[in-house]
Every structure is written in structure tokens, then in C-alpha cells.
């Protein structure tokens, strides 16, 4: 939905032009790889490797539970489980399971930002395992389903269709 | 008995007079000393007077690397925020970056993937603009009325600076955007590599690759040495410590544009890519926590701004919204910048509810809190821009009506 947005029109308006100022040098492959991976919702950028909920549970206990609680119920860090069915209530609980529209985002965020005090320390199979554990804990995938570059983008998150475009100005009358 | 009581009272009086007299004498002496004694020599980097105490306010946190600090709006005069008091919102602390080592990589769907040093970026044609920067979550506490007692806590996630940088469009043209590219994925060099997806149309319009703030290099807390400045858009999209721009055909649905910075409506659906900051204003004097010393004439003042351009008018109520009077606006009124408004007011020593509403150049009128809640409920979290009311009590104290 967001791929073919209105904004596409503008790219078509930009004819290929030669560089005008000629500053900088070509970015090297090493430089681009050195930035790490950014993961698209269709899975573009996901590295090799795979992991299961069982492996993820062990990792979580060792590296995440001290901040997020032993059952991901929250602590210093936010709660990572529950909340499905609450979004339209007076007390919505937004979690990975109830609110996040793409499983790829869970991978991308844990990979770039967690553990909070050791970001970038996890290897791809560990990130796959942690995502598998959190998705299973939220009842989204079965315990035996391994997560990898093929299976992860196919996971349909419960709130995939929960987002709408910005309709503003919706309040604030015009003179 | 009586006599001694009287005399001891007299003694106390005399003591009091002596103490006050002493204080006065001391003060006079200090003033004299300033003119009869040499001052401090010149210095390489300025400091404010030790008598000035305005500071940012930070909420307590077990993980202080993620959190926010609020600009002391009630202490601000004029229309700029000192860089040292600019609000902060970080998700993984402030990185220390050597500008000589720092590079911006432009890659993905481009003809010529580029690697630029700071020196190379600074060589390119630059522009300078005064722009307001407001966190998407500013005054979000007003939704549920569990808000700050003063204007710093209720509205302090907004600041206004003069920014200098290179138009992003210029650098993208250097790299050559490939047909089919529609988004720019911006990433910071902080510990969480903060990531946001930005539509290419905006990138080609008015975004800056900023390296300067208020006449000097951007402060580390504001993204040193390089950040995005996106006129009129929520602060979070203005990625700090910028080191990567990836051109893509799709939005990347980063955590901070899906799990966060989306606006949940009462029907359970959340609005996504809610970039714009709509018109808003707030009275900073008198405001929560202050006390008027007594009845008399006061100049009401405050700040107004709009992500959609210039502030056209600001109207003030001193009777809880029943009647409105046009305030005087400080010129020049720059688009998407703080506009200071002022209005003399006679405080009669009776309870009064005061507030301001901004009208911008598009004709948009800042709504009431009730109007916002009627459409969006109280759980949308972000983009609160309701009219802010303060209660001035008969005795002079000022409180947040929503507390």
C-alpha cells in the first residue's frame, strides 16, 4: 500500500542528470555494508541465518529479561507481549504483538537497537530466534516455526491492516 | 509582665530593623564593589550570568539515554531558543562524533552511490532558515489531562533555531535518483541507528542537511555534525547524527514510524505518516506556576507557530473562551518559526481563565481541546495542538486548568 504512494510521481520528474558539483567520491561496498542492514517490509535486506522460539527463549532469559521481565511483561524496558483486542478500548495496550504491523520491523529494531546497552551485539541467527520467541509468545506463530529471510516477511501480524493515511486537517476549522 | 512583653517586642523590632538594614547595606556595598573592583577578564567561549537559572527539565528515568528534556518556555524572551536550552529527545544517548571521520553515504536507487565528508558537504551551496522544531509528542500529556503544572512541562518539547545547511535536493541530484525511487530512508549514527522513511517529494522540496545552528556548529545533543532539518514536520523525522540516506521504492516501516509516532484513533485504527505539525500557540506569561503580585496591568505574552507557514493572527481570551481579542504580533513573522504575541491585560484580582489561539496563513484555526478529543479520542498520543488554558486565581497564582 505504501509502496505505490502518491510520492512516486516525483521520481518520474527527475531525469537522469550528470553530477553538477562533483563532490565526494563513490561510496564503496564496504562503506554501504558497514552501515549495517535496514530491512524493508517485503524482506529486502534480511541476512542469512535462522532461529526458533526455543533458542530465542534462552537468549531472551540471558540478554533481555533483566529489562523486559522474564515473561516480557515489561520492567525498565517496555512490555513486549499481550494487548491484542485492546486497541479500540479505553485502555489500549500497544505491543509488538498487538500493534506492530510488520514482523520485519521487529527484526530490524532488535538488530539495530537491542540489547539497549549493547546495541549491534546480536548475530543474525540470534535476532531470528528472538523474533521467533516474541512472535510465538504473542500467539502469532507456532513454537516450531523457524524464522529466516523467507518465512519472516510472510508472517501476517494481527494489526497489519490497522493503519490509515493522515486525514488532517480533520479538526480546526478554516476561516 | 506586660511591660517586659512590650519591651521584648520592641527589641525584636529593633533586631529586625538591624537585620534589614544590614542586608540593604550589604546590597549597596555589592553594587559599589562592582564598580570599584576590576571585573573578570575576557574569555574564549561565553557563559551566561551566574544569576540566570533557566534550565531544561528532564523526567526521571532508569534509562536516561532514552528520554526527553524540555525547553523552559516561560523564561524565553524574543523568538529564538538558545542552543543550550533547545529541547532534546534521544533514544540511545548522544554519540560523540569526530567530524573529520564522519561521512554521509547516499546509496540504494541512485546512479552514483556517494560518500561525502563534512568538509565536502560544507563546500556546497548552503542556505540559512529560522525554523521551529517540535516533537510529535509535545503536549501529548494534555490529551489525558495528566499534564504538567507549568508551560515547560506541558509544552516544552518545542524550540526555534536558525539552521544552516545544504538543500538535500542538491545532494540527491549529485547522486542521481533512479526512476522508481519514491522514499529516502534516513539513518543516524547513534547507538540505535535511528531510522525514518521520508517521501522523495519532500526530500526534493525543502529539507536541509544542516550543520549549523544559531551561528555555530550544531550541538552534539542536536545531531553534531550533521542532521536533517525538515520544515514543518515532527521532530523525530529530523534524523540527527545523519550518516546514511538510502533511496528505495518503499517505506521501510521502521519502529519509529509504526510502533511510535502513529496516532491511535478511538476505532482502533492508527494514522500513519502523520508528519505535519499544525498551528499552535501558548501563553508563556502568565502561565502555570507563576504568581501575579497583585491586581494591575500586565502584558500577556506567548509563542505561536505553524508547520504550514506564517502565523496570521493570534487571539486571546481572558474569560475562558467567551470573547477573543487580537494580540499584537512581533514582526517579522517568518514561516514555520516562533512568532511572539503580546497583549496588555488588566488583572482585576478576580479568577480568570486565559488562553490563546493561532490562525495560520492557510486559514487554519487552532482548535479547542474538546474539538480534538471529539474526533481523535484521548489515546492518539501525538500531534496535540489544542488551545491551552491557564487559570489565574484571584490571589494571583496561575495553574494549568487541565491538572
XYZ file of C-alpha atoms in Angstrom, chain A residues 2-5 7-8 10-11 14 16-28 31-32 35-42 44 76 78 87-92 94 99-102 105 108-109 111-113 116 119 159 161-175, chain B residues 62-63 65-66 91 103 105 107 112-116 120 123-125 170 173-174 177 180-183 187 191-193 195 199 201 204 243-244 249-255 258-259 262 264 266-274 276 278 313 315 362-365 367 371-372 375-376 379 383:
140
model
C 2.736 2.447 0.973
C 4.961 1.313 -1.864
C 2.804 2.834 -4.612
C 2.106 6.080 -2.880
C 5.042 10.318 -3.958
C 6.005 8.013 -6.792
C 8.080 12.820 -8.344
C 10.719 10.287 -9.183
C 13.730 13.655 -12.265
C 18.969 11.293 -15.007
C 21.390 14.193 -14.716
C 25.167 14.321 -14.505
C 26.649 15.412 -11.165
C 26.903 19.192 -11.072
C 29.419 19.793 -8.305
C 31.374 16.560 -8.451
C 31.933 16.484 -4.690
C 32.713 13.358 -2.715
C 33.799 10.015 -4.040
C 31.871 6.894 -4.957
C 30.642 5.054 -1.859
C 32.420 1.719 -1.531
C 31.053 1.540 3.426
C 27.498 0.563 2.499
C 26.169 0.836 7.795
C 24.530 -2.465 8.681
C 21.205 -3.642 7.386
C 17.963 -1.765 7.074
C 15.093 -4.142 6.482
C 12.161 -3.436 4.164
C 8.694 -4.834 4.957
C 8.999 -7.172 1.939
C 14.707 -6.826 1.340
C 12.832 -0.908 32.786
C 8.545 -1.755 27.650
C -6.671 -1.102 20.542
C -10.269 0.113 20.250
C -10.837 0.180 24.018
C -10.336 2.967 26.571
C -7.036 1.370 27.661
C -5.203 0.279 24.521
C 0.359 -1.282 22.146
C 0.232 -3.109 17.326
C 3.310 -3.596 15.125
C 2.168 -4.144 11.516
C 5.285 -5.950 10.186
C 10.247 -4.236 11.855
C 15.122 -4.558 12.214
C 14.630 -2.839 15.568
C 19.019 -5.900 15.334
C 19.828 -2.191 15.397
C 18.893 -1.153 18.922
C 19.618 -1.385 24.849
C 23.300 -2.384 20.509
C -2.564 -5.405 13.194
C -4.398 -3.593 8.369
C -4.644 -1.319 11.396
C -3.124 1.780 9.787
C -4.764 4.547 7.764
C -3.338 7.585 5.946
C -3.227 11.004 7.604
C -6.573 12.804 7.011
C -5.610 16.104 8.643
C -6.780 18.810 8.793
C -9.608 16.907 10.481
C -10.147 19.400 13.328
C -9.516 23.129 13.343
C -11.995 24.955 11.200
C -10.923 27.048 8.231
C -11.741 30.721 8.246
C 16.040 4.398 34.778
C 17.434 4.584 31.240
C 19.810 7.667 27.442
C 16.270 7.466 26.129
C 16.533 7.098 22.022
C 30.766 10.517 6.343
C 26.677 7.740 2.437
C 23.079 4.735 -1.715
C 26.223 7.244 -8.335
C 26.412 5.999 -4.721
C 28.237 8.817 -2.910
C 30.423 9.125 0.154
C 30.760 12.696 1.429
C 32.741 18.357 1.154
C 31.625 23.318 0.307
C 28.216 23.035 -1.366
C 25.812 25.991 -1.735
C 21.073 19.278 -4.331
C 20.806 15.320 -7.663
C 24.559 14.828 -7.269
C 17.972 9.468 -8.224
C 11.156 4.237 -9.430
C 12.704 5.583 -6.239
C 9.989 7.067 -4.022
C 11.387 7.132 -0.493
C 19.595 6.733 9.415
C 23.554 3.673 19.255
C 20.056 2.732 17.987
C 20.774 3.951 14.434
C 15.707 5.331 11.176
C 8.835 10.618 0.896
C 8.744 14.593 -2.831
C 13.285 17.242 -3.238
C 25.221 9.015 8.230
C 23.080 7.225 5.675
C 10.844 2.174 -3.799
C 9.055 1.575 -0.485
C 8.747 2.937 3.030
C 10.743 0.765 5.453
C 8.141 0.766 8.253
C 10.763 1.487 10.911
C 9.833 1.121 14.562
C 4.856 2.255 13.053
C 5.041 1.373 16.765
C 1.416 6.882 14.759
C -4.320 5.723 17.521
C -10.954 5.529 19.101
C -11.910 2.911 16.467
C -8.577 1.121 16.982
C -7.067 2.273 13.669
C -3.872 4.309 13.787
C -2.933 7.124 11.438
C 0.486 6.587 9.890
C 2.992 9.058 8.381
C 1.430 11.919 10.310
C 2.811 17.723 9.801
C -0.350 22.053 12.747
C -3.282 36.142 13.770
C -6.386 35.817 19.530
C -3.771 28.666 5.316
C -6.720 29.920 7.397
C -6.445 27.020 9.841
C -7.643 27.917 13.339
C -8.852 24.021 17.819
C -12.843 19.565 19.477
C -9.675 17.481 19.150
C -12.594 13.410 16.703
C -9.450 11.690 17.971
C -5.282 7.867 23.155
C 0.157 15.975 17.484
